[in-house]
Amino acid sequence: MLPVIFAIYFGYMYVKDKDKRKLMFILAFIFAALSFVGKIIPQLNEFYFFDKLYSFGTIPIIIAVFLTLLSIVRNSKTFEKEFKAFIFVLLSNIFFVFLPLYSHLVWLVFTQLFGFSSFLMALYLTLRRGMVGDALFLLAITSFIATGFGLALDFGLAFNLFCYGYSFVFIALIFSYAQTDKKWSGRSFFKVKQQLDETKETLRELEVEYRTVFESASDAIFIADTKTGLIIDCNQEATRLVGKPKQDIIGKHQRTLHPQKSDSEDFSETFKIHAQGESNFIETQIITQNGELRDVAIKAATFKSGDKKLMVGVFRDITIEKRNQKDLANALKSLSNNLEKINTLNEKLKVMSSITRHDVRNKLSAINCNLYLLKKKYADKQDLVDRISETEQSIKATERILDFARMYEEVGSKELVKVNVEKTLQEAAAMFSGSMPKIINKCQGLEVTADLFLKQLFYNLIDNSIKHGQKTTTITVSYQKNGKESIKLVYEDDGIGIPIETKAQIFSQGFSTSGSTGLGLFLIQKMIEVYGWKIAEEGEPGRGATFVITIPNATNP
C-alpha cells in the first residue's frame, strides 16, 4: 500500500505546482506498486509479467532519486533532460520484464550502479551543503540498495519488505519536512518551486512599485527597443506630453515622436546619440497629436532585458523655459538697444549742457562787466547802485546753480573706489579761504567705498555750517563702527542748529531759510543715494547741527 499512498500523495502535490520531479516519483511509485501485485495476489504469479515485475520494483525509484540528485548537482534551471531520461529508463524496464531473466546479477549491477551513484551524490550534497533533506535521501538510497541485494541474493520477502518500506518512510520524511520547514525546504532539492513562488511574489511587488514610480513620475518616460526602435512602454506623463493614448504610442517607432526631417531617416538623431552611450540631456523637439512642436530635454540610458537591449528615455518639457529664454533674450536685446540710445542721448545732453553753461557763463561775465561800468558811472546814484548790486548777487546765484548742474550730471558716473576719509576731509577744508571754524578730524584710518564727490559732500556740509550756523566755531567729524553691520560717520558743528519744524525739509530741492539756492543739502542726499548710504540730521536746536551718515558694510567691502 505504501507505493500507492505515495503515488497519490505525489499526484496531489504535482497538481498544485506541476513540478516534474513529483510526476517522476508518481510514475516510479506506480511501477513499484505494480511489482507487489504478484506477492499480494499469488494467483497472478502464474503470469510471467507479474512474476518478473517484482525483480524490477526498486529500479524506477532508484533512477528517480538518482536523476533528482543529478539535477541538483548540475543546478539545472529546468528538469526536461532528467525527466526524459527517466521516461526512457522506465519504458526500458517494462520492456525488459518480458525478456527471459537468466540471472539476477545483471540487474543487481544495474540497480546498484545507480544506487551507489545516488548514494555518493547525496553524501556530497550532505557534507558540502549541509542539507538535511539530502541526509534523509542518503538513508532512503541505502534502503533501496539493501533491497536490491536482498532481491539478488534471495534474503527473503521479509527483509526486502523491511528495507523497501523504510525507503518510502525516509522519502515521506523528506517531503513532510520540506512542506513544513521553510528554512529547510529553501535548501532542499524541492526548493526550486518555493523559490520560484517567492521570486514571482517579489517580482509582483517590484512590478507594483516600479509601475507606481513609473506612472507618478513628473517627466515623460518612454522605453524603446534599441534594435527596432519600437516603443514598448510609456507612462501617463508621456501620454499628456504628446497628447495621445497609450495604445497609439506603444508599438509605434520612436521617430514618430519627433518631427521628421526626411523620409529616409531610420532613427531620430537623439536616439542614435543616446544609443552610443551619451548620458547628458539633449535638447530637441517632439510633435504632438495636433501637430504642435514642443521643446524637450532628453536624458536616456540603455539596459539589458533578456536578450533585448532597451533604452529608457526621460523627456522633460522645457517649452515654457525656452519661450521665457527667448522672451528674455529679446527683452535684453531691446534693453541694450534702448540703453545705447539713452547713452547716445545722454552724451548729446551733456554736450549741449556743457555748451549752454559755457555760453551762459560768457553772457553773465559780459553782464558783470557792464554792471561794473554802470556802478562806476553812476556811483553818485545810490538807489541805482543798490539795484546793480542785487543783480550781481543774482548772477552769482545763477553761477552756483550752473556749478550744481555740472556736479549733479556727474553724480553716479564715476567708478567707486576706496577713499581715505581723513585725507578727503582735509582737502575739502583747504578749499575755503579766510577765517573759518576749527575742524577736528577724527577719521584716522577710515576708508570707504566712494568717488571724488565725497570731497564735495564735506565741502557742502562745511559751507552750510559757515553760512547758516551763525555762531559756528568748531566742526567735528568722527566715526564709530556698529558691529559687522555698518559704520556711522558723524558730522557735528556748534552753531545754532536746525529748528525741529524744518528738519524734514532740509534735503528737499530748493529749500532754504536764508534766500540761497537750497541745493547744497539736496546734492548731498543724491550723492548719499548713489553710494547706498543714508543720512539724517539728529542735532538739538540751539546746540548745533549733527548729520549722521550710515554706511552699510555691504556697500563698503
Coordinates of N, CA and C in Angstrom, one line a residue, residues 98-301:
F98 N 9.6 -8.5 -20.1 CA 9.1 -9.6 -21.0 C 10.3 -10.4 -21.5
L99 N 11.5 -10.0 -21.2 CA 12.7 -10.8 -21.7 C 13.0 -11.9 -20.6
P100 N 13.5 -13.1 -21.1 CA 13.8 -14.1 -20.1 C 14.9 -13.6 -19.1
L101 N 14.7 -13.9 -17.9 CA 15.6 -13.5 -16.8 C 16.5 -14.7 -16.4
Y102 N 17.6 -14.8 -17.0 CA 18.5 -15.9 -16.7 C 19.3 -15.7 -15.4
S103 N 19.6 -14.4 -15.1 CA 20.4 -14.2 -14.0 C 20.1 -12.8 -13.3
H104 N 20.1 -12.9 -12.0 CA 19.8 -11.6 -11.3 C 21.0 -10.7 -11.2
L105 N 22.2 -11.2 -11.6 CA 23.4 -10.5 -11.5 C 23.4 -9.2 -12.3
V106 N 22.9 -9.4 -13.6 CA 22.9 -8.2 -14.5 C 22.1 -7.1 -13.9
W107 N 20.9 -7.4 -13.3 CA 20.1 -6.4 -12.8 C 20.6 -5.9 -11.4
L108 N 21.3 -6.7 -10.7 CA 21.9 -6.3 -9.5 C 22.9 -5.2 -9.8
V109 N 23.8 -5.5 -10.8 CA 24.8 -4.5 -11.1 C 24.1 -3.2 -11.6
F110 N 23.1 -3.3 -12.5 CA 22.4 -2.2 -13.0 C 21.8 -1.3 -11.9
T111 N 21.1 -2.0 -11.0 CA 20.4 -1.3 -9.8 C 21.4 -0.7 -8.9
Q112 N 22.5 -1.4 -8.6 CA 23.4 -0.9 -7.6 C 24.3 0.2 -8.2
L113 N 24.5 0.2 -9.5 CA 25.2 1.2 -10.2 C 24.6 2.6 -9.9
F114 N 23.3 2.7 -10.2 CA 22.6 3.9 -9.9 C 22.4 4.2 -8.4
G115 N 22.2 3.1 -7.7 CA 22.1 3.2 -6.2 C 23.3 3.8 -5.6
F116 N 24.5 3.3 -5.9 CA 25.7 3.8 -5.3 C 26.0 5.2 -5.8
S117 N 25.7 5.5 -7.1 CA 25.9 6.8 -7.7 C 25.0 7.8 -6.9
S118 N 23.8 7.5 -6.7 CA 22.9 8.4 -5.9 C 23.4 8.5 -4.5
F119 N 23.9 7.4 -3.9 CA 24.4 7.5 -2.5 C 25.6 8.5 -2.4
L120 N 26.5 8.4 -3.4 CA 27.7 9.3 -3.4 C 27.2 10.8 -3.6
M121 N 26.3 11.0 -4.5 CA 25.8 12.4 -4.7 C 25.1 12.9 -3.5
A122 N 24.3 12.1 -2.9 CA 23.6 12.5 -1.7 C 24.6 12.8 -0.5
L123 N 25.6 12.0 -0.5 CA 26.7 12.2 0.5 C 27.4 13.5 0.3
Y124 N 27.7 13.8 -1.0 CA 28.4 15.0 -1.4 C 27.5 16.2 -1.0
L125 N 26.3 16.2 -1.3 CA 25.4 17.3 -1.0 C 25.2 17.5 0.5
T126 N 25.2 16.4 1.2 CA 25.0 16.4 2.7 C 26.2 17.1 3.3
L127 N 27.4 16.6 2.9 CA 28.7 17.1 3.5 C 29.0 18.5 3.0
R128 N 28.8 18.8 1.7 CA 29.2 20.0 1.1 C 28.3 21.2 1.4
R129 N 27.0 20.9 1.4 CA 26.0 21.9 1.5 C 25.2 21.8 2.8
G130 N 25.4 20.7 3.6 CA 24.7 20.6 4.9 C 23.2 20.5 4.8
M131 N 22.7 19.9 3.7 CA 21.2 19.8 3.5 C 20.6 18.6 4.3
V132 N 19.7 18.9 5.2 CA 19.0 17.9 6.0 C 18.3 16.9 5.1
G133 N 17.6 17.4 4.0 CA 16.9 16.6 3.1 C 17.8 15.6 2.4
D134 N 19.0 16.0 2.1 CA 19.9 15.0 1.4 C 20.4 13.9 2.4
A135 N 20.4 14.2 3.7 CA 20.8 13.2 4.6 C 19.7 12.1 4.7
L136 N 18.4 12.6 4.6 CA 17.3 11.6 4.5 C 17.3 10.8 3.2
F137 N 17.7 11.5 2.1 CA 17.9 10.8 0.9 C 18.9 9.7 1.0
L138 N 20.0 10.1 1.7 CA 21.1 9.1 1.9 C 20.5 7.8 2.5
L139 N 19.7 8.0 3.6 CA 19.1 6.8 4.2 C 18.2 6.1 3.3
A140 N 17.4 6.8 2.5 CA 16.4 6.2 1.6 C 17.2 5.4 0.5
I141 N 18.3 5.9 0.0 CA 19.0 5.2 -1.0 C 19.7 4.0 -0.4
T142 N 20.2 4.1 0.8 CA 20.8 2.9 1.5 C 19.8 1.8 1.6
S143 N 18.5 2.2 1.9 CA 17.5 1.1 2.0 C 17.2 0.5 0.6
F144 N 17.2 1.3 -0.4 CA 17.0 0.8 -1.7 C 18.1 -0.2 -2.2
I145 N 19.4 0.2 -1.8 CA 20.5 -0.6 -2.2 C 20.4 -2.0 -1.5
A146 N 20.0 -1.9 -0.2 CA 19.8 -3.2 0.6 C 18.7 -4.0 0.0
T147 N 17.6 -3.4 -0.5 CA 16.6 -4.1 -1.1 C 17.1 -4.8 -2.4
G148 N 17.9 -4.1 -3.2 CA 18.5 -4.7 -4.4 C 19.3 -6.0 -4.0
F149 N 20.1 -5.8 -3.0 CA 20.9 -7.0 -2.5 C 20.0 -8.2 -2.1
G150 N 18.9 -7.8 -1.4 CA 18.0 -8.8 -0.9 C 17.4 -9.6 -2.1
L151 N 17.0 -8.8 -3.1 CA 16.4 -9.5 -4.3 C 17.4 -10.4 -5.0
A152 N 18.7 -9.9 -5.1 CA 19.7 -10.6 -5.9 C 20.1 -11.8 -5.1
L153 N 20.3 -11.7 -3.8 CA 20.8 -12.8 -3.0 C 19.7 -13.6 -2.3
D154 N 18.5 -13.3 -2.6 CA 17.3 -14.0 -2.1 C 17.3 -14.1 -0.6
F155 N 17.4 -12.9 0.1 CA 17.3 -12.8 1.5 C 15.9 -13.0 2.1
G156 N 15.0 -13.1 1.2 CA 13.6 -13.4 1.7 C 12.7 -12.2 1.6
L157 N 11.4 -12.5 1.6 CA 10.4 -11.4 1.4 C 10.4 -10.4 2.6
A158 N 10.6 -11.0 3.8 CA 10.5 -10.1 5.0 C 11.6 -9.0 5.0
F159 N 12.8 -9.4 4.6 CA 13.9 -8.5 4.6 C 13.7 -7.4 3.5
N160 N 13.3 -7.9 2.3 CA 13.0 -7.0 1.2 C 11.9 -6.0 1.6
L161 N 10.9 -6.4 2.1 CA 9.8 -5.5 2.5 C 10.2 -4.5 3.6
F162 N 11.0 -5.0 4.5 CA 11.5 -4.1 5.6 C 12.3 -3.0 5.0
C163 N 13.3 -3.3 4.1 CA 14.1 -2.3 3.5 C 13.3 -1.4 2.6
Y164 N 12.5 -2.1 1.8 CA 11.7 -1.4 0.8 C 10.7 -0.4 1.6
G165 N 10.1 -0.8 2.6 CA 9.2 0.0 3.4 C 9.9 1.2 4.0
Y166 N 11.1 1.0 4.6 CA 11.8 2.1 5.1 C 12.3 3.1 4.1
S167 N 12.5 2.7 2.9 CA 12.8 3.6 1.8 C 11.7 4.6 1.6
F168 N 10.5 4.1 1.6 CA 9.3 5.1 1.5 C 9.2 6.0 2.7
V169 N 9.5 5.4 3.9 CA 9.4 6.2 5.1 C 10.3 7.4 5.0
F170 N 11.6 7.1 4.6 CA 12.5 8.2 4.5 C 12.1 9.3 3.5
I171 N 11.6 8.8 2.3 CA 11.2 9.7 1.3 C 10.0 10.5 1.8
A172 N 9.1 9.9 2.6 CA 8.0 10.6 3.2 C 8.4 11.7 4.1
L173 N 9.5 11.4 4.9 CA 10.0 12.4 5.8 C 10.6 13.5 5.1
I174 N 11.2 13.2 4.0 CA 11.8 14.3 3.1 C 10.7 15.3 2.7
F175 N 9.7 14.8 2.2 CA 8.6 15.7 1.7 C 7.8 16.3 2.8
S176 N 7.6 15.6 3.9 CA 6.9 16.2 5.0 C 7.8 17.4 5.6
Y177 N 9.0 17.1 5.7 CA 10.0 18.1 6.3 C 10.0 19.3 5.3
A178 N 10.1 19.0 4.1 CA 10.2 20.1 3.1 C 8.9 21.0 3.1
Q179 N 7.7 20.4 3.3 CA 6.5 21.1 3.3 C 6.3 22.0 4.6
T180 N 6.9 21.6 5.7 CA 6.6 22.2 7.0 C 7.7 23.2 7.4
D181 N 8.9 23.0 7.0 CA 10.0 23.8 7.4 C 10.5 24.6 6.3
K182 N 10.2 25.9 6.3 CA 10.6 26.8 5.2 C 12.1 26.9 5.1
K183 N 12.7 27.0 6.2 CA 14.2 27.1 6.2 C 14.8 25.9 5.5
W184 N 14.3 24.7 5.9 CA 14.9 23.5 5.3 C 14.5 23.4 3.9
S185 N 13.2 23.7 3.5 CA 12.8 23.5 2.2 C 13.5 24.5 1.2
G186 N 13.9 25.6 1.8 CA 14.6 26.6 1.0 C 16.0 26.0 0.6
R187 N 16.5 25.0 1.3 CA 17.8 24.4 1.0 C 17.7 23.0 0.5
S188 N 16.5 22.5 0.3 CA 16.3 21.1 -0.2 C 16.2 21.1 -1.7
F189 N 16.1 19.8 -2.2 CA 16.1 19.7 -3.6 C 14.7 20.1 -4.2
F190 N 13.7 20.3 -3.3 CA 12.4 20.8 -3.8 C 12.3 22.4 -3.6
K191 N 13.5 23.0 -3.3 CA 13.4 24.5 -3.1 C 13.1 25.2 -4.4
V192 N 13.3 24.6 -5.5 CA 13.1 25.3 -6.8 C 11.7 25.9 -6.9
K193 N 10.6 25.1 -6.6 CA 9.3 25.6 -6.7 C 9.0 26.7 -5.7
Q194 N 9.4 26.5 -4.5 CA 9.2 27.6 -3.5 C 10.0 28.9 -3.8
Q195 N 11.2 28.7 -4.3 CA 11.9 29.9 -4.7 C 11.3 30.6 -5.9
L196 N 10.7 29.8 -6.8 CA 10.0 30.4 -7.9 C 8.8 31.2 -7.4
D197 N 8.0 30.6 -6.5 CA 6.9 31.3 -5.9 C 7.3 32.6 -5.2
E198 N 8.3 32.5 -4.4 CA 8.8 33.7 -3.7 C 9.3 34.7 -4.7
T199 N 10.0 34.2 -5.7 CA 10.5 35.1 -6.7 C 9.4 35.8 -7.5
K200 N 8.4 35.0 -7.8 CA 7.2 35.6 -8.5 C 6.5 36.7 -7.7
E201 N 6.4 36.4 -6.4 CA 5.8 37.3 -5.5 C 6.6 38.6 -5.3
T202 N 7.9 38.4 -5.2 CA 8.8 39.5 -5.2 C 8.7 40.4 -6.4
L203 N 8.7 39.7 -7.6 CA 8.6 40.3 -8.9 C 7.3 41.1 -9.0
R204 N 6.2 40.5 -8.5 CA 4.9 41.2 -8.5 C 5.0 42.5 -7.6
E205 N 5.6 42.4 -6.4 CA 5.8 43.5 -5.6 C 6.6 44.6 -6.3
L206 N 7.7 44.2 -6.9 CA 8.6 45.1 -7.6 C 7.9 45.7 -8.7
E207 N 7.1 44.9 -9.4 CA 6.3 45.4 -10.6 C 5.4 46.5 -10.1
V208 N 4.7 46.3 -9.0 CA 3.8 47.3 -8.4 C 4.5 48.6 -8.1
E209 N 5.7 48.4 -7.4 CA 6.5 49.6 -7.0 C 7.0 50.3 -8.2
Y210 N 7.5 49.5 -9.2 CA 8.1 50.1 -10.4 C 7.0 50.9 -11.2
R211 N 5.8 50.3 -11.3 CA 4.7 50.9 -12.0 C 4.2 52.1 -11.3
T212 N 4.2 52.1 -10.0 CA 3.8 53.3 -9.2 C 4.8 54.5 -9.5
V213 N 6.1 54.2 -9.3 CA 7.1 55.2 -9.6 C 7.1 55.7 -11.0
F214 N 6.9 54.7 -11.9 CA 6.9 54.9 -13.4 C 5.8 55.9 -13.7
E215 N 4.6 55.5 -13.3 CA 3.4 56.3 -13.7 C 3.3 57.6 -12.9
S216 N 3.9 57.8 -11.7 CA 3.8 59.0 -11.0 C 4.9 60.0 -11.3
A217 N 5.8 59.6 -12.2 CA 7.0 60.5 -12.5 C 6.5 61.8 -13.1
S218 N 7.1 62.9 -12.7 CA 6.7 64.2 -13.3 C 7.2 64.4 -14.7
D219 N 8.1 63.6 -15.2 CA 8.6 63.7 -16.5 C 8.0 62.6 -17.4
A220 N 8.0 62.8 -18.7 CA 7.5 61.8 -19.6 C 8.6 60.7 -19.7
I221 N 8.2 59.4 -19.7 CA 9.2 58.4 -19.8 C 8.8 57.4 -21.0
F222 N 9.7 57.1 -21.9 CA 9.4 56.2 -23.0 C 10.5 55.1 -22.9
I223 N 10.1 53.9 -23.2 CA 11.0 52.7 -23.3 C 10.9 52.1 -24.7
A224 N 12.0 52.0 -25.3 CA 12.0 51.5 -26.7 C 13.1 50.5 -26.9
D225 N 12.9 49.6 -27.9 CA 13.9 48.6 -28.3 C 15.0 49.3 -29.2
T226 N 16.2 49.2 -28.8 CA 17.3 49.9 -29.5 C 17.5 49.3 -30.9
K227 N 17.1 48.1 -31.1 CA 17.4 47.4 -32.4 C 16.3 47.8 -33.4
T228 N 15.0 47.7 -32.9 CA 13.9 48.0 -33.8 C 13.4 49.5 -33.7
G229 N 13.7 50.1 -32.6 CA 13.2 51.5 -32.4 C 11.7 51.5 -32.0
L230 N 11.1 50.4 -31.8 CA 9.7 50.3 -31.4 C 9.5 50.7 -29.9
I231 N 8.5 51.5 -29.6 CA 8.2 51.8 -28.2 C 7.4 50.7 -27.5
I232 N 7.9 50.2 -26.4 CA 7.3 49.1 -25.7 C 6.6 49.5 -24.4
D233 N 6.8 50.7 -24.0 CA 6.1 51.2 -22.8 C 6.3 52.7 -22.6
C234 N 5.3 53.3 -21.9 CA 5.4 54.8 -21.6 C 4.5 55.0 -20.4
N235 N 4.8 56.2 -19.7 CA 4.0 56.5 -18.5 C 2.9 57.5 -18.9
Q236 N 2.1 57.9 -17.9 CA 0.9 58.8 -18.1 C 1.4 60.1 -18.5
E237 N 2.5 60.6 -18.0 CA 3.0 61.9 -18.4 C 3.4 62.0 -19.8
A238 N 3.9 60.8 -20.3 CA 4.2 60.7 -21.8 C 3.0 60.9 -22.6
T239 N 1.8 60.3 -22.2 CA 0.6 60.5 -23.0 C 0.1 61.9 -23.0
R240 N 0.3 62.6 -21.8 CA 0.0 64.0 -21.8 C 0.9 64.9 -22.6
L241 N 2.2 64.5 -22.7 CA 3.1 65.3 -23.4 C 2.8 65.3 -24.9
V242 N 2.5 64.1 -25.5 CA 2.3 64.0 -26.9 C 0.8 64.1 -27.3
G243 N -0.1 64.0 -26.2 CA -1.5 64.2 -26.5 C -2.1 62.9 -27.1
K244 N -1.6 61.8 -26.8 CA -2.1 60.5 -27.4 C -2.3 59.5 -26.3
P245 N -3.3 58.6 -26.5 CA -3.4 57.5 -25.5 C -2.3 56.5 -25.7
K246 N -2.1 55.6 -24.7 CA -1.0 54.7 -24.7 C -1.1 53.7 -25.9
Q247 N -2.3 53.3 -26.3 CA -2.4 52.4 -27.4 C -2.0 52.9 -28.7
D248 N -1.9 54.3 -28.8 CA -1.5 54.9 -30.0 C 0.0 55.2 -30.0
I249 N 0.7 54.9 -28.8 CA 2.1 55.2 -28.7 C 2.9 53.9 -28.7
I250 N 2.4 52.9 -27.9 CA 3.1 51.6 -27.8 C 3.0 50.9 -29.1
G251 N 4.1 50.4 -29.5 CA 4.2 49.6 -30.8 C 4.5 50.5 -32.0
K252 N 4.6 51.8 -31.8 CA 5.0 52.7 -32.8 C 6.5 53.0 -32.8
H253 N 7.1 53.4 -33.9 CA 8.5 53.7 -33.9 C 8.8 55.0 -33.2
Q254 N 10.0 55.0 -32.5 CA 10.3 56.2 -31.7 C 10.4 57.5 -32.5
R255 N 10.7 57.3 -33.8 CA 10.9 58.5 -34.7 C 9.6 59.3 -34.9
T256 N 8.5 58.6 -34.6 CA 7.2 59.2 -34.8 C 6.9 60.3 -33.7
L257 N 7.8 60.2 -32.6 CA 7.7 61.2 -31.6 C 8.2 62.6 -32.0
H258 N 9.1 62.6 -33.0 CA 9.8 63.8 -33.4 C 9.4 64.2 -34.8
P259 N 9.5 65.5 -35.1 CA 9.2 66.0 -36.5 C 10.2 65.4 -37.4
Q260 N 9.8 64.8 -38.5 CA 10.7 64.1 -39.4 C 11.4 65.1 -40.4
K261 N 12.7 65.0 -40.5 CA 13.4 65.9 -41.4 C 13.4 65.3 -42.8
S262 N 13.4 64.0 -42.9 CA 13.4 63.4 -44.2 C 12.7 62.0 -44.1
D263 N 12.2 61.5 -45.2 CA 11.5 60.2 -45.1 C 12.5 59.0 -45.0
S264 N 13.8 59.3 -45.2 CA 14.8 58.2 -45.2 C 15.4 57.9 -43.9
E265 N 15.2 58.8 -42.9 CA 15.8 58.6 -41.6 C 15.2 57.4 -40.9
D266 N 16.0 56.6 -40.3 CA 15.6 55.4 -39.6 C 15.3 55.6 -38.1
F267 N 16.2 56.4 -37.5 CA 16.0 56.8 -36.0 C 16.2 58.3 -35.9
S268 N 15.7 58.8 -34.8 CA 15.9 60.2 -34.6 C 17.4 60.4 -34.2
E269 N 17.9 61.6 -34.4 CA 19.3 61.9 -34.1 C 19.6 61.7 -32.6
T270 N 18.7 62.1 -31.7 CA 18.9 62.0 -30.3 C 19.0 60.5 -29.9
F271 N 18.1 59.7 -30.5 CA 18.1 58.2 -30.2 C 19.5 57.6 -30.6
K272 N 20.0 58.0 -31.7 CA 21.3 57.5 -32.2 C 22.4 57.9 -31.2
I273 N 22.4 59.2 -30.8 CA 23.4 59.7 -29.9 C 23.4 58.9 -28.5
H274 N 22.1 58.8 -28.0 CA 22.0 58.1 -26.7 C 22.3 56.6 -26.8
A275 N 22.1 56.0 -28.0 CA 22.4 54.6 -28.1 C 23.9 54.4 -28.1
Q276 N 24.7 55.4 -28.4 CA 26.1 55.3 -28.4 C 26.7 55.5 -27.0
G277 N 25.8 55.8 -26.0 CA 26.3 55.9 -24.6 C 26.2 57.3 -24.0
E278 N 25.8 58.3 -24.8 CA 25.7 59.7 -24.3 C 24.6 59.7 -23.2
S279 N 25.0 60.2 -22.0 CA 24.0 60.2 -20.9 C 23.6 61.6 -20.5
N280 N 24.1 62.7 -21.1 CA 23.7 64.0 -20.8 C 22.3 64.4 -21.4
F281 N 21.7 65.4 -20.9 CA 20.5 65.9 -21.5 C 20.8 66.5 -22.9
I282 N 19.9 66.2 -23.9 CA 20.0 66.7 -25.2 C 18.7 67.4 -25.5
E283 N 18.8 68.6 -26.0 CA 17.6 69.4 -26.3 C 17.1 69.1 -27.7
T284 N 15.9 68.9 -27.9 CA 15.3 68.7 -29.3 C 13.8 69.0 -29.2
Q285 N 13.1 68.6 -30.2 CA 11.6 68.9 -30.3 C 10.8 67.6 -30.5
I286 N 9.6 67.5 -30.0 CA 8.7 66.4 -30.2 C 7.4 67.0 -30.9
I287 N 6.7 66.2 -31.6 CA 5.5 66.7 -32.2 C 4.3 66.0 -31.6
T288 N 3.3 66.8 -31.2 CA 2.1 66.2 -30.5 C 1.0 65.8 -31.5
Q289 N -0.1 65.2 -30.9 CA -1.2 64.7 -31.7 C -1.7 65.8 -32.7
N290 N -1.8 67.0 -32.2 CA -2.4 68.1 -33.0 C -1.4 68.9 -33.8
G291 N -0.1 68.3 -33.9 CA 0.9 68.9 -34.7 C 1.7 70.0 -34.1
E292 N 1.5 70.2 -32.8 CA 2.3 71.3 -32.1 C 3.7 70.8 -31.8
L293 N 4.6 71.6 -32.0 CA 6.0 71.3 -31.7 C 6.3 71.8 -30.3
R294 N 6.9 70.9 -29.4 CA 7.2 71.3 -28.1 C 8.7 71.0 -27.8
D295 N 9.3 71.9 -27.1 CA 10.8 71.7 -26.8 C 10.9 70.7 -25.6
V296 N 11.8 69.8 -25.7 CA 12.1 68.8 -24.6 C 13.6 68.7 -24.5
A297 N 14.0 68.3 -23.2 CA 15.4 67.9 -22.9 C 15.3 66.4 -22.6
I298 N 16.1 65.6 -23.3 CA 16.0 64.1 -23.2 C 17.3 63.6 -22.6
K299 N 17.1 62.8 -21.5 CA 18.2 62.1 -20.9 C 17.9 60.6 -21.0
A300 N 18.8 59.8 -21.5 CA 18.4 58.4 -21.8 C 19.6 57.4 -21.4
A301 N 19.2 56.2 -21.2 CA 20.2 55.1 -20.8 C 19.7 53.8 -21.4

